[in-house]
Coordinates of C-alpha atoms in Angstrom, one line a residue:
X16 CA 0.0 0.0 0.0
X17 CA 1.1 3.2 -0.6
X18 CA 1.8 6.2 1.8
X19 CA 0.9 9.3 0.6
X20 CA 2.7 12.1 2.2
X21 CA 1.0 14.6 0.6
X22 CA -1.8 14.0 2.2
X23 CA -0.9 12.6 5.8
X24 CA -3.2 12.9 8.6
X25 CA -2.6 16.0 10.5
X26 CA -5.3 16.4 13.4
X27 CA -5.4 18.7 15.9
X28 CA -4.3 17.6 19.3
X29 CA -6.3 15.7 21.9
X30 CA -6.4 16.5 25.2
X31 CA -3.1 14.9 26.8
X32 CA -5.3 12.7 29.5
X33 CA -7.2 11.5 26.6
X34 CA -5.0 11.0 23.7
X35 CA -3.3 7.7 24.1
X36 CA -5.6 6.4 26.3
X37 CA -8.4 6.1 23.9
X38 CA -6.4 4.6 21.2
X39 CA -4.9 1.9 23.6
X40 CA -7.6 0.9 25.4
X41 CA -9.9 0.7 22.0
X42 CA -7.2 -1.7 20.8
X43 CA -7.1 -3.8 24.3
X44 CA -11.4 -3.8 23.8
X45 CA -11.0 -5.1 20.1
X46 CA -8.8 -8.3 21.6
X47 CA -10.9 -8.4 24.0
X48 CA -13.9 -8.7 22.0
X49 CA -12.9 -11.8 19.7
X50 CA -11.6 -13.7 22.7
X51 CA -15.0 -13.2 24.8
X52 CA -16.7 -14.3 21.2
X53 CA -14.1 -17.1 20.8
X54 CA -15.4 -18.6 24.5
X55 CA -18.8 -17.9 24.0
X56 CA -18.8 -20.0 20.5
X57 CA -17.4 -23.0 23.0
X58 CA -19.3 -22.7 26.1
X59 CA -22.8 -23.1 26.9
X60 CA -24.5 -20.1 28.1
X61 CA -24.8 -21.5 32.4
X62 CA -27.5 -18.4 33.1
X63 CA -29.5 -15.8 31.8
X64 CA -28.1 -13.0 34.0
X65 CA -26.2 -10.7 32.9
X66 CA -22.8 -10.0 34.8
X67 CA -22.6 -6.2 36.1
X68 CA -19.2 -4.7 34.5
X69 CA -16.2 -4.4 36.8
X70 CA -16.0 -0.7 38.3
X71 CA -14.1 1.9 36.3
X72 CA -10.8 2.0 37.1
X73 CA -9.1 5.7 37.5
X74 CA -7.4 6.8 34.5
X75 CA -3.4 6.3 34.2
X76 CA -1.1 9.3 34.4
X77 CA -0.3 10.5 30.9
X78 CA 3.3 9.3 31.0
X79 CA 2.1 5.6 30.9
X80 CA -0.6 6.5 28.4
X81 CA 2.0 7.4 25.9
X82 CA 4.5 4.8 27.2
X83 CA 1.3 2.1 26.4
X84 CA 0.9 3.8 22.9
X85 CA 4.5 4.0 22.1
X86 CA 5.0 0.0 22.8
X87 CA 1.5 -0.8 20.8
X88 CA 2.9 1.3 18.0
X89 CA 6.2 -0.6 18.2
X90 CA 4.6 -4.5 18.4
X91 CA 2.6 -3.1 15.5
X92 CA 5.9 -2.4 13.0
X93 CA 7.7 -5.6 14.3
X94 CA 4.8 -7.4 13.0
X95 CA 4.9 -5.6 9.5
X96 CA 8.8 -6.6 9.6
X97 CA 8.3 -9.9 10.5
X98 CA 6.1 -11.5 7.4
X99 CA 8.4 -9.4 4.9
X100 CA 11.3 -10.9 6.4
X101 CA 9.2 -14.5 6.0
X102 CA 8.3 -13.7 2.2
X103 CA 11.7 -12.9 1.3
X104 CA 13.1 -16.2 2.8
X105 CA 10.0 -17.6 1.3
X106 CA 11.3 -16.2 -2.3
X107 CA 14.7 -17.6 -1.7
X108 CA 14.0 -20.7 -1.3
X109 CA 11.6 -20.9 -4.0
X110 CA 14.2 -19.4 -5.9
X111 CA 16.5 -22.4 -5.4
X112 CA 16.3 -24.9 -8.4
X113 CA 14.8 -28.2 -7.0
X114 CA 17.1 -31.3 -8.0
X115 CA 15.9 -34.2 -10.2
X116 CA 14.6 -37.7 -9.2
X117 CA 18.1 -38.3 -11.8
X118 CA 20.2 -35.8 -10.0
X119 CA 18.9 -37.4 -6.5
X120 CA 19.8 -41.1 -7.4
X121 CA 23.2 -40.0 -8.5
X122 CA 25.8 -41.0 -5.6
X123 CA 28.9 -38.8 -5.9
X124 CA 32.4 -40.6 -6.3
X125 CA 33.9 -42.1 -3.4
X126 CA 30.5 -42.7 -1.7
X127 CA 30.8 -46.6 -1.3
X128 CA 33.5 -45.9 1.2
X129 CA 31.1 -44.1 3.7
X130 CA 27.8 -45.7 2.8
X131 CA 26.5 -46.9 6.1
X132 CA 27.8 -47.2 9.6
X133 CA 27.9 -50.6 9.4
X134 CA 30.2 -51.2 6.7
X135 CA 32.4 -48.8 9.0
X136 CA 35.2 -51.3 10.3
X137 CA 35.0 -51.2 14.3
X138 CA 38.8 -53.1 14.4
X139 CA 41.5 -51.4 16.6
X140 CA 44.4 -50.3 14.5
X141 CA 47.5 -50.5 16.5
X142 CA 49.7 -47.9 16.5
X143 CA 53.5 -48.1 15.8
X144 CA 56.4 -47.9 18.4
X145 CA 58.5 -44.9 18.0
X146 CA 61.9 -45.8 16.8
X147 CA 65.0 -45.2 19.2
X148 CA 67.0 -42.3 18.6
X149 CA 70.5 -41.8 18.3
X150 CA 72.4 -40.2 21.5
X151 CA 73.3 -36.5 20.7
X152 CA 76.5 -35.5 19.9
X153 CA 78.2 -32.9 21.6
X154 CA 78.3 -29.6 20.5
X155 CA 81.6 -28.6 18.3
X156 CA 83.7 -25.4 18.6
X157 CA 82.0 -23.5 15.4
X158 CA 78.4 -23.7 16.9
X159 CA 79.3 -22.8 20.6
X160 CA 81.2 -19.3 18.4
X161 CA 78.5 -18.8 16.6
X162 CA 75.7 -18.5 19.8
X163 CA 77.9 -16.7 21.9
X164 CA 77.9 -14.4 18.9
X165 CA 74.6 -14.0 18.6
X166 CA 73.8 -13.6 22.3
X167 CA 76.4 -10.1 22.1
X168 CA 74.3 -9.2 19.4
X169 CA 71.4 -9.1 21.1
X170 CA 73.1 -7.2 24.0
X171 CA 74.1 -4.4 21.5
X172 CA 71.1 -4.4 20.6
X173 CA 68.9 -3.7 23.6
X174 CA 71.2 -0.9 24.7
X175 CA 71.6 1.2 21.5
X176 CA 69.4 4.3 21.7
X177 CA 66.0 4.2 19.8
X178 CA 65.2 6.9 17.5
X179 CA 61.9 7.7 17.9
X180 CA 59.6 7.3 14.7
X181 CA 58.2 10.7 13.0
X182 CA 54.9 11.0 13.9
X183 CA 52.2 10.9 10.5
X184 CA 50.9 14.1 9.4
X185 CA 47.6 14.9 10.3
X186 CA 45.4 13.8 7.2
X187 CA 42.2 15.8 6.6
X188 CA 38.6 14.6 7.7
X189 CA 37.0 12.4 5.8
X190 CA 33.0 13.4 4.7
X191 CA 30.8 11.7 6.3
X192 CA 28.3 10.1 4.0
X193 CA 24.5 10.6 5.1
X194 CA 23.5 8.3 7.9
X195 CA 21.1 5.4 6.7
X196 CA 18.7 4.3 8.6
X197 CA 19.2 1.8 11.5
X198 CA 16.0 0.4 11.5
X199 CA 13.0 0.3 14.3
X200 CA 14.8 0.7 17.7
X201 CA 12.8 1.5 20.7
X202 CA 14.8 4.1 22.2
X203 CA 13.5 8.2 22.9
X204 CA 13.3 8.9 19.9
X205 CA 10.5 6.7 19.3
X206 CA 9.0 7.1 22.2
X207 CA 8.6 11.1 22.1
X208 CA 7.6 10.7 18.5
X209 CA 5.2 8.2 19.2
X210 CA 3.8 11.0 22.1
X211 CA 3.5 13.2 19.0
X212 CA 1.4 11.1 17.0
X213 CA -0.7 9.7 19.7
X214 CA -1.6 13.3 20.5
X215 CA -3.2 13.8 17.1
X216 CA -5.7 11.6 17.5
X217 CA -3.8 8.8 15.7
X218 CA -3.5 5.2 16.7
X219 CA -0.8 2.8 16.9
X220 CA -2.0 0.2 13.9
X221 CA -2.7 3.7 11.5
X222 CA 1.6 5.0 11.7
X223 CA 4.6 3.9 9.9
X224 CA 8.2 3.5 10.1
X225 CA 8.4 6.5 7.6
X226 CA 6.8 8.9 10.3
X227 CA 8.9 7.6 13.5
X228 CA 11.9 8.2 11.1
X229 CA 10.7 11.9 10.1
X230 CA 9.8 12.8 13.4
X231 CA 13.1 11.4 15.0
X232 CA 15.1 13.6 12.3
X233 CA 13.3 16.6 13.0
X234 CA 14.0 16.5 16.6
X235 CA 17.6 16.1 16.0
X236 CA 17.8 19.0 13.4
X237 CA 16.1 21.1 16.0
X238 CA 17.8 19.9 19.4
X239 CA 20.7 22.5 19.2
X240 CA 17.7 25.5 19.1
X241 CA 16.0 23.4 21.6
X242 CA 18.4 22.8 24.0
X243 CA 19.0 26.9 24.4
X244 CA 15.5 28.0 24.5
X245 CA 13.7 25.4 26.9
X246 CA 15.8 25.7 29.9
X247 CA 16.0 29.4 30.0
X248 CA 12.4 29.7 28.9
X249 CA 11.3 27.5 31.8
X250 CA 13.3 29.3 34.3
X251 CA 11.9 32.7 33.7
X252 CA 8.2 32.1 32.6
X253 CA 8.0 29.9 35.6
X254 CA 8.2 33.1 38.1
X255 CA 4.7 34.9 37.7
X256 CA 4.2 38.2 36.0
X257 CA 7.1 39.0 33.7
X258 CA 9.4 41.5 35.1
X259 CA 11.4 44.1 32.8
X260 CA 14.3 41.9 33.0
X261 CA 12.4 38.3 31.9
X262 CA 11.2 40.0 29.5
X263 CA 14.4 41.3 27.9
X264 CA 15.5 37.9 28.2
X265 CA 13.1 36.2 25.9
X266 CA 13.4 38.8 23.4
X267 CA 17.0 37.9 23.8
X268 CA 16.5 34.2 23.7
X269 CA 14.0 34.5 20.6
X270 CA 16.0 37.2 18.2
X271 CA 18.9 34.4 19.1
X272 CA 17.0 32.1 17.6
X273 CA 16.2 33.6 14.4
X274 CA 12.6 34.6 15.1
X275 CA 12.6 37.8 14.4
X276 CA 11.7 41.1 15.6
X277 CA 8.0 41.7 14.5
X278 CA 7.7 38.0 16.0
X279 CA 9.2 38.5 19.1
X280 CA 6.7 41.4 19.8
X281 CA 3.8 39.6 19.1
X282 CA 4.9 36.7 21.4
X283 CA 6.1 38.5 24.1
X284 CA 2.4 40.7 23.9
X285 CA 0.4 37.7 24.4
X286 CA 2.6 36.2 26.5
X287 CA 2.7 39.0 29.3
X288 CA -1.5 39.7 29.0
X289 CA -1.7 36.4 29.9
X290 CA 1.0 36.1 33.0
X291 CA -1.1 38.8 33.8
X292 CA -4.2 37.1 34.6
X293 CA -2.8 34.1 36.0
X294 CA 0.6 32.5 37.5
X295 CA 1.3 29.8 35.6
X296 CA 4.0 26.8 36.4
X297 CA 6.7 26.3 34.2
X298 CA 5.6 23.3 32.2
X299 CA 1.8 25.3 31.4
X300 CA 3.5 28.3 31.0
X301 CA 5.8 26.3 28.1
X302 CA 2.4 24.7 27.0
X303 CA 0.7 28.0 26.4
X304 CA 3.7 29.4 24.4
X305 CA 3.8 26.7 21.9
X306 CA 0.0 27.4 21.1
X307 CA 1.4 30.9 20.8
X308 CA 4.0 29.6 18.0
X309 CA 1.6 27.2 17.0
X310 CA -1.0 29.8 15.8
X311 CA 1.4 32.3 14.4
X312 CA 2.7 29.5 11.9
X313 CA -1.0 28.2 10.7
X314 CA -1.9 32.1 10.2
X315 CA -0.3 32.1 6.6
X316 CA -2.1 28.9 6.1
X317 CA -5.4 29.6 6.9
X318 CA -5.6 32.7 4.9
X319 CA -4.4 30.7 1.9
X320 CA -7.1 28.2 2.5
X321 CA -5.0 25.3 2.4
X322 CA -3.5 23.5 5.1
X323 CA -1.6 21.1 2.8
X324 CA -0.3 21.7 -0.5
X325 CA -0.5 18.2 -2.2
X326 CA -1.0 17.4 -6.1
X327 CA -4.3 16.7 -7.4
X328 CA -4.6 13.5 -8.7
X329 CA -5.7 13.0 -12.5
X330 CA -4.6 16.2 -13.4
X331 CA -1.3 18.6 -14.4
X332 CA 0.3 20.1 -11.1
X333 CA 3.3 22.1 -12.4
X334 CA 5.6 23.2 -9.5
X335 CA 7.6 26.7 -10.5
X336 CA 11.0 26.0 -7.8
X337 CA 12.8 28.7 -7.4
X338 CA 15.8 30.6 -5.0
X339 CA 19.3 31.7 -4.7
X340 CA 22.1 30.4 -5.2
X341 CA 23.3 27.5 -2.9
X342 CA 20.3 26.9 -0.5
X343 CA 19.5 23.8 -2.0
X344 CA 17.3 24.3 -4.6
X345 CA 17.9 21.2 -6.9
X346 CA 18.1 18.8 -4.0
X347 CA 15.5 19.8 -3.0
X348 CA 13.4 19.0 -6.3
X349 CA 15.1 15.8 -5.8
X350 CA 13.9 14.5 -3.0
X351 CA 10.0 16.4 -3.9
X352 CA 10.5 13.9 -6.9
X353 CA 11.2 11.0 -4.5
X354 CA 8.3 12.2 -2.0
X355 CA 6.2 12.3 -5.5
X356 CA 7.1 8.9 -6.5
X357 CA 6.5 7.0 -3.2
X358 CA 3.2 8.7 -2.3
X359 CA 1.8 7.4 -6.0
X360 CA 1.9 10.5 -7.9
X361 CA 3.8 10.7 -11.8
X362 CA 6.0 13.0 -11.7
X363 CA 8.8 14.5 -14.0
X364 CA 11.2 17.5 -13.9
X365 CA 12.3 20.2 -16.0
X366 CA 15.8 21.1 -15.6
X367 CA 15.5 25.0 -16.5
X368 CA 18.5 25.5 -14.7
X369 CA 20.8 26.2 -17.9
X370 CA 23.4 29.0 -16.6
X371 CA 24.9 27.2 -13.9
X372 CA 27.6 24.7 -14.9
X373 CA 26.9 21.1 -14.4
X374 CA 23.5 22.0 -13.1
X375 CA 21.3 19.9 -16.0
X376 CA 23.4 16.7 -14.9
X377 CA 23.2 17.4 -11.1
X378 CA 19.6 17.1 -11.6
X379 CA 19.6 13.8 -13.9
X380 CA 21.6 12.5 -10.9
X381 CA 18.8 13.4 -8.8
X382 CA 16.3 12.4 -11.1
X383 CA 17.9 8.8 -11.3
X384 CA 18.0 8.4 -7.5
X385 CA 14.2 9.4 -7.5
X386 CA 13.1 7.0 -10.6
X387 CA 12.1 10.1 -12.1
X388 CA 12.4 11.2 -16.0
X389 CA 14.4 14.6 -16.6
X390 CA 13.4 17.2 -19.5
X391 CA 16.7 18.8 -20.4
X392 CA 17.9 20.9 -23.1
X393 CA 21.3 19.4 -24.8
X394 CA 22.9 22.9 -25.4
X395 CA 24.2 25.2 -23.6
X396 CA 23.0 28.6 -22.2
X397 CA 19.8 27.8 -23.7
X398 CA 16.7 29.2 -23.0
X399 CA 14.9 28.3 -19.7
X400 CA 11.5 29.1 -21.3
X401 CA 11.8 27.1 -23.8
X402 CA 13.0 23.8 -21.9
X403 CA 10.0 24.2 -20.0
X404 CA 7.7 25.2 -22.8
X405 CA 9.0 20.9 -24.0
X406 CA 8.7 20.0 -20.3
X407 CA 4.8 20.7 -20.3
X408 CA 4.5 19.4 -23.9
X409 CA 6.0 16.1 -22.5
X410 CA 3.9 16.1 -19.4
X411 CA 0.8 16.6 -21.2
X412 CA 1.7 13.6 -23.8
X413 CA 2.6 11.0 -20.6
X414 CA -0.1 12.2 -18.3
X415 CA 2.1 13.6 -15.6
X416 CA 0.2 14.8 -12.5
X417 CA 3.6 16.5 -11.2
X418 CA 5.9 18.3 -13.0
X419 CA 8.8 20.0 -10.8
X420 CA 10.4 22.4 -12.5
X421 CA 13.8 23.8 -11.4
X422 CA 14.9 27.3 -12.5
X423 CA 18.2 29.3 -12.4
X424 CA 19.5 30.1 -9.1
X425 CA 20.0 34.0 -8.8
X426 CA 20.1 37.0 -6.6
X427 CA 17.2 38.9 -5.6
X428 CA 18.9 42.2 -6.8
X429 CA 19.2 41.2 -10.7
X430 CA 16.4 42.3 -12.2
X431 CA 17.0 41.2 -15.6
X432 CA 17.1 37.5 -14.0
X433 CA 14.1 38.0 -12.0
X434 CA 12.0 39.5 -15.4
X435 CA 13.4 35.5 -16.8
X436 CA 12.1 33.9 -13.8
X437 CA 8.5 36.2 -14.8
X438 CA 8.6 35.0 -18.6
X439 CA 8.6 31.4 -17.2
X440 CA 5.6 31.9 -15.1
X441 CA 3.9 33.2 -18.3
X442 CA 5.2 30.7 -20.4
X443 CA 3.4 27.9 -18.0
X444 CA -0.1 30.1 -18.2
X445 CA -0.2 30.4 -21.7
X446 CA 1.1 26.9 -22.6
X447 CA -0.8 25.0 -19.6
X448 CA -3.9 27.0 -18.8
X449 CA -5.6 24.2 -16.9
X450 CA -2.7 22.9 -15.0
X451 CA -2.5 23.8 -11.4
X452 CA 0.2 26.3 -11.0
X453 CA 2.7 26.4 -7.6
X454 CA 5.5 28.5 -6.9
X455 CA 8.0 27.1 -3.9
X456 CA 10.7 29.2 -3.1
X457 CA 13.6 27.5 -1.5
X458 CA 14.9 29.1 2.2
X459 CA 18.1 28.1 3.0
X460 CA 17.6 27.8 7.4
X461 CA 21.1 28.4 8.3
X462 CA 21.1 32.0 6.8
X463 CA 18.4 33.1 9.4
X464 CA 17.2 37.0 8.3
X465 CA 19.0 37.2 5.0
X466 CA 16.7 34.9 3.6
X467 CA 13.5 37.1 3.9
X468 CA 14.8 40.1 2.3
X469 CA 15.0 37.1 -0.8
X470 CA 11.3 36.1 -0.1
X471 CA 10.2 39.5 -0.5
X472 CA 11.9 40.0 -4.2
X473 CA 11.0 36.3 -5.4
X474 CA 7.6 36.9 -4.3
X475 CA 6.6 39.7 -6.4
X476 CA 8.1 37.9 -9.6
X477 CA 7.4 34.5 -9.5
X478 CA 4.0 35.1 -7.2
X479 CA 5.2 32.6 -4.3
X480 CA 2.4 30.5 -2.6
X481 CA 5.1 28.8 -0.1
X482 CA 8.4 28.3 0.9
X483 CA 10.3 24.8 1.5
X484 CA 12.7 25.6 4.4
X485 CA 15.9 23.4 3.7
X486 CA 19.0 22.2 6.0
X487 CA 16.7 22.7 9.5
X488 CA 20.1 20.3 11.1
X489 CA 22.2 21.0 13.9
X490 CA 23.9 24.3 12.9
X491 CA 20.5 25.8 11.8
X492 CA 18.2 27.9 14.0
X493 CA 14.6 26.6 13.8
X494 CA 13.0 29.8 14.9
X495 CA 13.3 31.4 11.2
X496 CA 10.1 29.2 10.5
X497 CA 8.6 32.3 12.5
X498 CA 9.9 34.9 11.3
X499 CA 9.2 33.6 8.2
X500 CA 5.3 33.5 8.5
X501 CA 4.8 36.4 10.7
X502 CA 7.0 38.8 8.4
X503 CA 5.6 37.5 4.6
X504 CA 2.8 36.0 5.0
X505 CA 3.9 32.6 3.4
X506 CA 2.7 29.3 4.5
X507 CA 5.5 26.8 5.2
X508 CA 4.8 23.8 2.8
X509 CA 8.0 21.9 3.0
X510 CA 10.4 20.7 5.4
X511 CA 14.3 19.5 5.0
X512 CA 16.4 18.1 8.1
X513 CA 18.6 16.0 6.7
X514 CA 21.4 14.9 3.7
X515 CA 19.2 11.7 2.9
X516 CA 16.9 11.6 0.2
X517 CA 14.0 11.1 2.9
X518 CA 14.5 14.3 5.0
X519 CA 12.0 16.0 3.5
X520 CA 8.2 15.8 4.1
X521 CA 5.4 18.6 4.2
X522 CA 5.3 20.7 7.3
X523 CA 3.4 20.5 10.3
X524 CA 3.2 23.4 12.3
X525 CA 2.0 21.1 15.5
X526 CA 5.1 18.9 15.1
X527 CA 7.6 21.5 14.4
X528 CA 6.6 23.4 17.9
X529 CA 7.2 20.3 19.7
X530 CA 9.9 19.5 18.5
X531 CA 11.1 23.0 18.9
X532 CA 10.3 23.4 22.2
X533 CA 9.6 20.1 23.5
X534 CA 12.7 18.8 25.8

């Protein structure tokens, strides 16, 4: 079956006491259920009456709930490992060519000597005396020189002075290639991610590996940015009323983080009016700011009117991807390709980029890695417009729902590159006036404010509907995201926190505040 990212289940959060309980205990009822039927079907009903039910026990704390969910969850993918671990054994040894009744009744050579254990002969074979050996002579002159000899060797040799050996020049690191990976391990990781799907509403036989594995990454991307803001955070919101000094530390703590001025305000406003009316401890006083983030991220998505942006099945989607130089632009069409392919949409990519050398075959590398066809130009310093102008052509012809297309990386300050990145858009309206028309600009997450000044430009030419926020790892500042939708206006559509091909799936806003600010 096929998991379609595009359009995965994002629910609002239930109420912690709730969450996991529900979707454990419905799962306990269910087994419950067929083994009552299974000993009714065997027994004889003994009486009429009917049994009064046992008295409601009081509900677990919410650590257990979420402990209960996370090892349901976990039983759950070890059985959907276990019979495709049996079906590929099964298909090896299917695979293994049976032998013939002729090729059975053949005895190899040499067999009649170990045919059966009795034909074995049981007789003790004696073994031989050892001959006697001659006395030994004594030694001669010559061999009693040549030992002393090497015994004065030897001496030298211990007390001559050992040069020490030249230490080996420091060699340069080696890159580390992308971590694979390591399979379904019940560790935090899985446990807090587990918390996070629980807490939507979801229930342990409806997840995937694929989500523990998102979730897990996006934690790590954001733990630096986590680890900086939580503590400090907790220690002053946990004191009452915010004083002049609390609050100039979490302006501090936020513009740190990359959130941004205008953002910082509007946090800090809502965060004091309600300190105000009621001391909060630290863990509710966390809690209420992350509804705070929570609802300044969704903003930008309610006034588009879409929560996700996903492909429409049966018809032309053409995705205008866009951004400066070196924020990851083509990988990131890459791995939309990949996302694409695995959630059962047919995709295909333009490769518009034509200015930058090597850029058509870094994207037929991508392409390849993504089982996904390329539309390139063979010249050089060709027209983007027209590459794309064949691009739709070919989509139209194959019945591509997705076609990515990736354009030249440039500055926001040429203008003559923008008005190129404009005469693509038109090109795509006049030559596909039905298709359903995106524009994604990249974000690279580790340039913090300089990237919105390049939102503002790229929005006025290439009439952006979202940004995909790219290389969210351990040297990035999460809080960006913010500033991001409180300073533009643009919904978040995309997510990368990671090298592998995987580490990038639509954003959440729910998921990205806790792993923000969850410790």
């Amino acid at each position: 079956m096929v998991f379609d990212w595009f359009r995965r289940q994002f629910n609002q959060p239930q109420a912690p006491s709730t969450a996991a309980s529900e979707a454990v205990t419905e799962s306990s009822e269910s087994t419950d259920d067929a083994a009552r039927s299974t000993t009714e079907a065997v027994e004889e009903p003994q009486t009429a009456a009917i049994a009064e039910p046992p008295p409601a026990e009081p509900a677990p704390a919410i650590a257990e709930d979420y402990l209960a969910w996370a090892k349901a969850a976990y039983q759950n993918l070890k059985q959907q490992e276990a019979p495709a671990e049996t079906s590929t054994t099964a298909e090896a040894i299917a695979a293994t060519p049976a032998l013939s009744d002729a090729q059975l009744a053949e005895e190899p050579a040499g067999a009649e000597a170990a045919s059966s254990p009795e034909e074995i002969s049981t007789e003790t074979v004696a073994e031989p005396e050892p001959e006697p050996q001659p006395p030994a002579e004594p030694a001669s002159f010559f061999d009693l020189a040549a030992s002393e000899r090497e015994a004065r060797l030897e001496q030298l040799a211990a007390e001559a002075i050992v040069e020490p050996e030249p230490e080996p020049e420091p060699q340069p690191p080696a890159i580390a290639e992308p971590a694979e990976p390591q399979g379904l391990v019940f560790d935090d990781d899985f446990v807090w991610s587990s918390e996070v799907l629980a807490a939507q509403g979801r229930r342990p036989e409806e997840i995937s590996i694929e989500e523990i594995d998102w979730l897990s990454s996006l934690r790590r991307g954001l733990d630096k940015t986590r680890r900086n803001l939580v503590n400090q955070l907790k220690a002053v919101v946990g004191q009452g009323p915010l004083s002049g000094e609390a609050v100039e530390t979490i302006e501090a703590l936020l513009l740190q983080a990359d959130v941004g001025v205008e953002a910082t305000d509007r946090i800090l406003s809502q965060l004091q009016d309600k300190l105000r009316q009621e001391a909060l401890p630290p863990e509710q006083a966390i809690a209420y700011l992350k509804s705070l983030l929570q609802q300044l991220l969704d903003q930008p998505l309610e006034e588009s009117g879409r929560y996700i942006l996903a492909p429409e099945k049966g018809r032309l989607n053409v995705w205008l991807v866009c951004g400066v130089n070196g924020v990851g632009k083509t990988t990131t069409i890459g791995k939309l390709a990949h996302l694409a392919t695995k959630s059962g949409y047919r995709c295909l990519i333009a490769a518009a980029d034509t200015f930058r050398a090597a850029a058509v075959e870094q994207v037929k590398v991508w392409g390849a890695r993504s089982e996904v066809e390329v539309i390139a130009n063979p010249g050089q310093n060709t027209d983007p417009a027209a590459v794309v102008f064949d691009a739709i052509a070919a989509a139209q012809a194959r019945g591509t729902e997705l076609l990515l297309v990736d354009t030249a990386g440039r500055l926001q300050n040429k203008k003559n590159l923008m008005d190129e990145l404009a005469k693509v858009r038109r090109i795509i309206d006049r030559k596909a006036p039905d298709a359903i028309v995106e524009s994604l600009l990249v974000l690279d997450a580790t340039q913090g404010q300089n990237g919105l000044r390049q939102a503002q430009v790229f929005s006025e030419a290439a009439q952006l509907s979202g940004v995909a926020l790219t290389k969210l790892d351990s040297t990035a500042k999460g809080g960006v995201a913010l500033a991001i939708a409180q300073d533009l206006r643009l919904p978040i559509r995309f997510l990368g926190a990671g090298e592998r091909i995987e580490d990038l799936r639509p954003f959440s806003s729910y998921e990205f505040i806790q792993a923000l600010l969850d410790g």
